């Protein structure tokens, strides 16, 4: 499965043979040095290569690159859609560049996709050797003809090669094992299975801690003693091996009474000192104190009580393989609890200081939640919520504080949603973000009259793009510090204000009746290496990121620098951070970005750590914190290549949720990655109301695909249970795991709480925009609204955890933008007055949408597709009724697989079922009485453009009434739905979902 989103940024290319590119760009950590506004920007003209005359497919460019270590790759056509890395692999690993300072020429051959430069290869520049334990090295790429092997070490670096001899280091003779890895090492490093293994003598293995503080290089020699191959050495395995006690240490800022203590894990450092500053920027340190190293690789210092309220930085003296020498790196604390503006310095913050707690913080009342299946989650971006809300004080817009403005339009709307049934607010990343300027006074606005521009114009995106790096908007999937709130969402990014205001936001939402869930991003950082603002790689070089096993370059399959949470101390950082966030901000859940790039054990460790938190001791009930994430499988970890992943199927039985793309695609049609976005599904007219796209197939194929989608939907309505048994479209008795989705089982959970049931999220097109693509263009707005609510009903009325994206209830559009992570407030508008839903605000940014412009332009130019205020109000009313119905009966969230099997059925299945119609019966007369108010429910989802009459066995002689919410609601059409008691038939109008109660 292709990932739903890649950290809010670009994804790996999938092309093998493609047409000649319109542009070839060197992208990487060197771009900001070469005139680009930032790094990793495929549309920056300053680093484009030019065709070489007389050499078709060959491109080159020469740039004056400052001295330093960099990572880079090639992107084509000003986009991430097609990019190449190491070995010419599409979407492959970054290449390493050690520049001496001066001109560097880059070459790209489109015939082979290989990328080269004119610099001589530095010895050890490629690191295919893996030091796994004090005695064991595995060398991927080891020459089989070598007669002997040596490990060269040099405390200060400087190992060099002249001819066939190495100089500048001391050699340790190694022996080669006859077999590969075995035992515990084979289990920990499955991707190194079969790799040649070398053994370090016991006496030298005992010096591993000392040797790891300098340069290490592996060499293979022939019988005459000539060097035939060298490799740099990846060291995370051995660091975990020789410093096991570090896993039990408390790191970061710890208060001992009034005195602060600092603890930093930096096992390869020569020295560490802390510099204390009175202010968040500028000036000289008021103190500079050395830290002391212990046997766990942890450096500690006890500070002065006067440090409280001050700022600090660490100076870490450490050998850096990237530069080949010892560096003095000035870094913030990776465990920072507070920061100065733009993360320049860490802040001595005492989270237990009563002055930082809002009134009633220690007695805050959490909205009740009996079980995770009771959750109805609403995904919201902090800035989106209030930046355009004129009822919010100007200095609160786009900030945490806006949630405390109880009478604002936004909070009134949010309270309406909560009253209807939403009970948890999922906040897009609110950790410290790398790419947003935190001084709000410096945020720039588009210098255009955007509302006056044509609905399908390109001027809007051009105007937005010019200030995108300085506008204050970003989804935030580029973390800098994991445990400190983002400063741009605070009225004052300096010091403790962001902590206070974040807590005020949580309290306001809890008091309004909603739990608070934080979206967290531990699978990657915003950068790596010496030239990155990220501090991890400058504290323990080469440890915190997942490295390519052949080259040692940082893997970037997530979009950016992938973290290696399988390494002990990165996994610990993740767990420690989450525990701190839960305690400090009384959070009720965490959603993991690209969860499948973590190991299952990572998530189980987090679960276990949170479960230990109690109200009495920690102020939060850790067992009541819900965990879920994106269980996609892709990249270098796919198919459990490095560990058992936290993917959809692997998480069955853990109680940890994952997003159910099966139901999403069955309802919407196609996938988010189709070349033709008009592929239809259950709620978008497949077979019953076909559009003009040949991609949907013949009528016979459409019918077959629709019936498959109906089976997929039925499994989704159970909470995607793998073991749920029902009658499939062929009339056979099937389990959820027997129904297929792109060759994979549809049902993969053991419990309904393990499925996040959704049809829209911040990723990809909104539901309204998907309907714009997929419904016949002439479909009336009233019918579009009906299909919008029908699609939403599949999440609200299912057994899994219901999940809605902010604005789904109000026909939210992003003007067809499929990836609005940096598209600014204009394309991400969330209007609480219903004046606009965001449609027809110009063609969205070409970098992610240009290939769809032929589909988009006629839609954006069609005024009939832009809803009026009354249309949006009607959609909201219908959506609220769905939430009220879900909230009103525990039959929609039974909570166990056994109860779902016992009570939920789909009685009109089989080959004669009506295309476009799904009937769900929830019978409360069998098994325990779950809902004393009613004997059962029958739900009919009619996605077709015609009324339907469905016979439901067992309902004759029993009175079923249209649900009271719908009977008293604002939709006159659904009120015509009836049950005939004599025959047991239900008649439902077109494009409607009707819920019937048996009393």
Coordinates of C-alpha atoms in Angstrom, one line a residue, residues 511-899:
X511 CA -14.5 21.9 29.8
X512 CA -16.4 22.1 26.5
X513 CA -16.8 18.4 26.6
X514 CA -13.9 17.1 24.4
X515 CA -10.9 15.1 25.1
X516 CA -7.6 16.2 23.5
X517 CA -5.4 14.1 21.3
X518 CA -2.0 15.2 20.0
X519 CA -0.6 14.2 16.6
X520 CA 3.0 13.2 17.1
X521 CA 5.8 12.8 14.6
X522 CA 8.6 10.6 15.9
X523 CA 9.4 8.7 12.6
X524 CA 11.5 11.5 11.1
X525 CA 13.2 14.8 11.9
X526 CA 13.3 17.9 9.8
X527 CA 17.0 17.2 8.9
X528 CA 20.2 15.5 9.9
X529 CA 23.9 16.1 10.0
X530 CA 26.2 19.0 10.8
X531 CA 24.3 21.5 8.6
X532 CA 20.9 20.8 10.0
X533 CA 19.1 22.7 12.8
X534 CA 18.3 19.3 14.2
X535 CA 20.5 18.6 17.3
X536 CA 20.3 14.8 17.6
X537 CA 22.9 14.0 14.9
X538 CA 25.3 16.7 16.4
X539 CA 25.2 15.1 19.8
X540 CA 25.6 11.5 18.9
X541 CA 26.6 11.5 15.2
X542 CA 25.2 8.6 13.2
X543 CA 23.0 7.2 15.9
X544 CA 19.5 8.6 15.9
X545 CA 18.7 8.2 12.3
X546 CA 18.0 5.0 10.2
X547 CA 20.9 4.5 7.9
X548 CA 21.1 2.8 4.5
X549 CA 22.8 -0.6 5.2
X550 CA 24.9 -0.3 2.1
X551 CA 26.0 3.3 2.2
X552 CA 25.4 4.7 5.7
X553 CA 23.4 7.6 4.3
X554 CA 20.2 8.6 6.1
X555 CA 17.1 6.9 4.8
X556 CA 14.4 9.3 3.7
X557 CA 11.4 7.2 2.7
X558 CA 9.1 9.1 5.0
X559 CA 10.0 12.4 3.2
X560 CA 12.8 13.5 5.5
X561 CA 15.5 12.1 7.7
X562 CA 14.0 8.9 9.1
X563 CA 14.6 8.3 12.8
X564 CA 15.7 4.8 14.0
X565 CA 13.3 4.2 16.9
X566 CA 14.5 0.6 16.9
X567 CA 17.8 1.9 18.4
X568 CA 17.4 1.9 22.1
X569 CA 18.0 5.5 23.0
X570 CA 15.8 6.9 20.1
X571 CA 13.0 4.6 21.2
X572 CA 13.6 5.8 24.8
X573 CA 13.4 9.4 23.6
X574 CA 10.1 8.7 22.0
X575 CA 8.6 7.0 25.0
X576 CA 10.0 9.5 27.5
X577 CA 8.7 12.4 25.4
X578 CA 5.2 10.9 25.3
X579 CA 5.1 10.3 29.0
X580 CA 6.2 13.8 29.6
X581 CA 3.6 15.3 27.2
X582 CA 0.8 13.2 28.8
X583 CA 1.7 14.3 32.3
X584 CA 2.5 17.9 31.5
X585 CA -0.5 18.7 29.4
X586 CA -3.0 16.0 30.6
X587 CA -3.5 14.7 27.1
X588 CA -6.0 12.0 26.3
X589 CA -4.4 10.4 23.2
X590 CA -1.7 10.3 20.7
X591 CA -1.9 9.8 16.9
X592 CA 1.4 8.5 15.3
X593 CA 2.5 9.8 12.0
X594 CA 3.6 7.0 9.7
X595 CA 3.3 4.5 12.6
X596 CA 4.4 1.6 10.4
X597 CA 7.9 3.1 10.4
X598 CA 8.1 2.3 14.1
X599 CA 8.4 -1.2 15.4
X600 CA 5.5 -2.9 17.1
X601 CA 7.7 -3.1 20.2
X602 CA 8.1 0.7 20.2
X603 CA 4.3 1.1 20.4
X604 CA 4.0 -1.6 23.1
X605 CA 6.7 0.1 25.1
X606 CA 4.8 3.4 24.9
X607 CA 1.6 1.7 25.9
X608 CA 3.2 0.1 28.9
X609 CA 4.8 3.3 30.0
X610 CA 1.6 5.3 29.7
X611 CA -0.3 2.5 31.6
X612 CA 1.8 3.2 34.6
X613 CA 0.5 6.8 35.0
X614 CA -2.1 7.3 37.6
X615 CA -4.3 10.3 38.5
X616 CA -3.0 10.2 42.1
X617 CA 0.7 10.2 41.2
X618 CA 0.8 11.8 37.8
X619 CA -2.4 13.8 37.4
X620 CA -3.5 11.6 34.4
X621 CA -5.0 8.2 34.0
X622 CA -2.5 6.6 31.5
X623 CA -4.6 3.6 30.8
X624 CA -7.3 5.8 29.4
X625 CA -5.0 7.4 26.9
X626 CA -5.9 6.1 23.4
X627 CA -3.2 5.4 20.8
X628 CA -3.5 5.2 17.0
X629 CA -1.7 6.0 13.9
X630 CA -0.9 5.4 10.2
X631 CA -0.1 1.7 9.9
X632 CA 1.1 2.0 6.3
X633 CA 3.9 -0.4 5.1
X634 CA 6.5 1.0 2.7
X635 CA 10.1 2.0 2.5
X636 CA 13.2 0.3 3.8
X637 CA 11.3 -1.2 6.7
X638 CA 8.5 -2.8 4.6
X639 CA 7.7 -6.5 5.1
X640 CA 9.2 -6.4 8.6
X641 CA 12.7 -6.1 7.0
X642 CA 14.3 -4.6 10.1
X643 CA 11.8 -5.4 12.8
X644 CA 8.1 -6.3 13.3
X645 CA 6.5 -3.1 12.2
X646 CA 3.6 -1.3 13.7
X647 CA 1.5 -1.9 10.6
X648 CA -2.3 -2.5 10.4
X649 CA -2.2 -6.3 10.5
X650 CA 0.7 -6.5 13.0
X651 CA -1.1 -4.3 15.6
X652 CA -4.1 -6.7 15.8
X653 CA -4.6 -7.6 19.4
X654 CA -2.7 -4.7 20.8
X655 CA -5.7 -2.3 21.3
X656 CA -3.8 0.3 19.3
X657 CA -5.7 1.8 16.4
X658 CA -4.8 2.2 12.7
X659 CA -6.4 4.1 9.9
X660 CA -8.8 2.0 7.8
X661 CA -8.0 2.9 4.2
X662 CA -10.1 -0.1 3.1
X663 CA -13.4 1.6 4.0
X664 CA -12.2 5.0 2.9
X665 CA -11.5 3.8 -0.6
X666 CA -14.6 1.6 -0.8
X667 CA -16.7 4.7 0.0
X668 CA -14.8 7.3 -2.0
X669 CA -13.6 5.1 -4.9
X670 CA -10.2 4.4 -6.3
X671 CA -7.2 5.5 -4.1
X672 CA -5.7 8.9 -3.4
X673 CA -3.0 8.2 -6.0
X674 CA -5.0 7.4 -9.1
X675 CA -3.9 9.1 -12.4
X676 CA -7.6 9.7 -13.1
X677 CA -9.3 11.1 -9.9
X678 CA -12.7 10.2 -11.3
X679 CA -12.7 6.6 -10.2
X680 CA -16.0 6.1 -8.3
X681 CA -16.9 4.1 -5.2
X682 CA -20.0 3.3 -3.1
X683 CA -20.8 6.9 -2.2
X684 CA -19.7 8.5 -5.4
X685 CA -22.0 6.9 -7.9
X686 CA -20.1 3.8 -9.1
X687 CA -22.4 1.8 -11.4
X688 CA -25.6 3.5 -10.1
X689 CA -24.7 7.0 -11.4
X690 CA -21.6 6.7 -13.6
X691 CA -19.5 9.6 -14.7
X692 CA -17.7 9.8 -18.1
X693 CA -14.4 8.2 -17.0
X694 CA -13.3 5.1 -18.8
X695 CA -11.2 4.3 -15.8
X696 CA -14.4 3.0 -14.1
X697 CA -14.6 0.1 -16.7
X698 CA -17.6 -1.4 -18.4
X699 CA -21.0 -1.5 -16.7
X700 CA -20.4 -5.1 -15.8
X701 CA -17.0 -4.3 -14.3
X702 CA -18.6 -1.4 -12.4
X703 CA -21.2 -3.6 -10.9
X704 CA -18.7 -6.2 -9.9
X705 CA -16.4 -3.5 -8.3
X706 CA -19.4 -2.0 -6.5
X707 CA -20.4 -5.3 -4.9
X708 CA -16.8 -5.8 -3.8
X709 CA -16.9 -2.2 -2.3
X710 CA -20.1 -3.2 -0.5
X711 CA -18.3 -6.2 1.1
X712 CA -15.4 -4.0 2.0
X713 CA -17.8 -1.5 3.5
X714 CA -19.6 -4.1 5.6
X715 CA -16.3 -5.3 7.0
X716 CA -15.4 -1.7 7.8
X717 CA -18.7 -1.2 9.6
X718 CA -17.7 -4.0 12.0
X719 CA -14.5 -2.2 13.0
X720 CA -12.6 -4.1 10.3
X721 CA -12.7 -7.3 12.2
X722 CA -10.6 -10.0 10.6
X723 CA -12.7 -12.8 12.1
X724 CA -16.1 -11.4 11.5
X725 CA -18.3 -13.9 9.5
X726 CA -21.0 -12.8 7.0
X727 CA -22.4 -13.7 3.6
X728 CA -20.3 -12.1 0.9
X729 CA -21.3 -10.9 -2.6
X730 CA -21.0 -14.4 -4.0
X731 CA -23.3 -15.9 -1.4
X732 CA -20.4 -17.7 0.4
X733 CA -19.8 -17.5 4.1
X734 CA -16.7 -15.3 4.5
X735 CA -14.6 -13.7 7.2
X736 CA -13.4 -10.1 7.1
X737 CA -9.9 -11.3 6.3
X738 CA -11.2 -13.2 3.2
X739 CA -12.4 -10.0 1.5
X740 CA -9.5 -8.5 -0.4
X741 CA -8.3 -4.9 -0.9
X742 CA -5.5 -4.5 -3.5
X743 CA -4.5 -8.1 -2.7
X744 CA -4.5 -7.6 1.1
X745 CA -7.1 -8.7 3.6
X746 CA -9.8 -6.0 4.3
X747 CA -10.3 -7.2 7.8
X748 CA -7.2 -7.0 10.0
X749 CA -8.3 -6.1 13.5
X750 CA -9.1 -8.3 16.5
X751 CA -11.1 -5.6 18.2
X752 CA -13.2 -2.6 16.9
X753 CA -11.0 -0.1 18.7
X754 CA -8.1 -1.0 16.4
X755 CA -9.8 0.5 13.4
X756 CA -10.0 4.3 12.8
X757 CA -12.9 4.6 10.4
X758 CA -12.7 7.6 8.2
X759 CA -13.4 8.9 4.7
X760 CA -11.5 12.3 5.0
X761 CA -8.4 13.5 6.7
X762 CA -6.0 16.4 6.3
X763 CA -4.2 14.3 3.7
X764 CA -5.3 14.1 0.1
X765 CA -8.5 15.7 -1.3
X766 CA -11.3 16.6 1.1
X767 CA -14.4 14.5 0.8
X768 CA -16.2 17.4 -0.9
X769 CA -13.4 17.7 -3.4
X770 CA -13.4 13.9 -4.0
X771 CA -17.1 14.1 -4.7
X772 CA -16.4 17.0 -7.1
X773 CA -14.1 14.8 -9.1
X774 CA -16.1 11.6 -9.0
X775 CA -19.8 12.5 -9.2
X776 CA -21.2 13.4 -12.6
X777 CA -20.5 17.1 -13.0
X778 CA -24.1 17.9 -13.5
X779 CA -25.1 16.5 -10.1
X780 CA -27.2 19.0 -8.2
X781 CA -25.7 20.6 -5.0
X782 CA -28.6 19.2 -2.9
X783 CA -27.6 15.7 -4.1
X784 CA -23.9 16.4 -3.4
X785 CA -24.8 17.3 0.1
X786 CA -26.7 14.0 0.5
X787 CA -23.7 12.0 -0.8
X788 CA -21.4 13.9 1.5
X789 CA -23.5 12.9 4.5
X790 CA -24.0 9.4 3.3
X791 CA -20.2 9.0 3.1
X792 CA -19.8 10.4 6.6
X793 CA -22.5 8.1 7.9
X794 CA -20.3 5.1 7.2
X795 CA -17.9 6.3 9.8
X796 CA -20.5 7.6 12.3
X797 CA -22.6 4.5 12.3
X798 CA -19.8 1.9 12.3
X799 CA -18.3 -0.1 15.2
X800 CA -14.8 1.3 14.9
X801 CA -13.5 4.6 16.2
X802 CA -15.2 7.4 14.2
X803 CA -12.9 10.0 12.7
X804 CA -13.8 13.3 10.9
X805 CA -11.6 16.0 9.5
X806 CA -12.5 19.5 10.5
X807 CA -15.0 21.0 8.1
X808 CA -16.2 17.6 6.7
X809 CA -19.6 18.5 8.2
X810 CA -19.5 21.8 6.3
X811 CA -18.5 20.7 2.8
X812 CA -15.0 21.8 3.4
X813 CA -12.9 22.2 0.2
X814 CA -9.3 23.0 -0.4
X815 CA -9.9 24.0 -4.0
X816 CA -9.0 20.4 -5.0
X817 CA -5.6 20.6 -3.4
X818 CA -4.4 17.0 -2.6
X819 CA -1.5 18.0 -0.4
X820 CA -2.1 21.4 1.3
X821 CA 0.7 21.1 3.8
X822 CA 2.3 24.4 2.8
X823 CA -0.5 25.9 0.7
X824 CA -1.2 28.7 3.2
X825 CA -4.3 30.0 4.9
X826 CA -5.9 30.7 1.5
X827 CA -6.2 27.1 0.3
X828 CA -6.7 25.8 3.9
X829 CA -9.5 28.1 4.9
X830 CA -11.9 27.0 7.6
X831 CA -14.8 29.5 7.7
X832 CA -17.1 29.2 10.7
X833 CA -19.7 31.6 9.2
X834 CA -20.5 29.4 6.2
X835 CA -19.6 32.3 3.8
X836 CA -17.3 29.9 1.9
X837 CA -16.4 26.3 2.0
X838 CA -13.0 26.9 0.2
X839 CA -14.0 25.8 -3.3
X840 CA -13.0 27.6 -6.4
X841 CA -10.2 29.7 -4.9
X842 CA -7.9 29.0 -7.8
X843 CA -5.9 26.1 -9.1
X844 CA -4.0 24.6 -6.2
X845 CA -0.2 24.5 -6.2
X846 CA 1.2 22.8 -9.3
X847 CA 4.0 21.0 -7.5
X848 CA 1.5 18.4 -6.1
X849 CA -1.5 19.0 -8.4
X850 CA -0.3 20.1 -11.8
X851 CA -0.9 16.7 -13.4
X852 CA -4.6 17.0 -12.5
X853 CA -5.2 20.5 -13.9
X854 CA -7.1 19.2 -16.9
X855 CA -9.6 17.6 -14.5
X856 CA -9.7 20.5 -12.1
X857 CA -10.1 23.5 -14.3
X858 CA -13.7 22.8 -15.6
X859 CA -14.8 21.9 -12.1
X860 CA -13.4 25.1 -10.5
X861 CA -15.0 27.2 -13.2
X862 CA -18.4 25.7 -12.7
X863 CA -20.4 28.0 -10.4
X864 CA -22.9 25.3 -9.7
X865 CA -20.3 23.4 -7.8
X866 CA -19.7 26.2 -5.3
X867 CA -22.1 25.8 -2.4
X868 CA -24.0 28.7 -1.0
X869 CA -24.3 29.5 2.7
X870 CA -27.6 27.8 2.9
X871 CA -26.1 24.6 1.4
X872 CA -23.3 24.6 3.9
X873 CA -25.8 25.0 6.8
X874 CA -27.9 22.1 5.4
X875 CA -24.9 19.9 5.3
X876 CA -24.0 20.8 8.9
X877 CA -27.4 20.0 10.1
X878 CA -27.3 16.6 8.5
X879 CA -23.9 15.8 9.8
X880 CA -24.9 16.8 13.3
X881 CA -27.8 14.3 13.1
X882 CA -25.4 11.5 12.3
X883 CA -23.4 12.4 15.4
X884 CA -26.5 12.5 17.6
X885 CA -27.6 9.1 16.4
X886 CA -24.1 7.6 17.1
X887 CA -24.0 9.2 20.5
X888 CA -27.5 8.2 21.3
X889 CA -27.0 4.4 21.3
X890 CA -24.3 2.1 22.5
X891 CA -25.3 -0.3 19.8
X892 CA -23.0 1.7 17.4
X893 CA -20.0 1.1 19.6
X894 CA -20.4 -2.4 21.1
X895 CA -16.8 -2.6 22.1
X896 CA -15.9 -6.3 21.5
X897 CA -15.6 -8.6 18.5
X898 CA -17.8 -11.1 20.2
X899 CA -20.7 -8.7 20.6

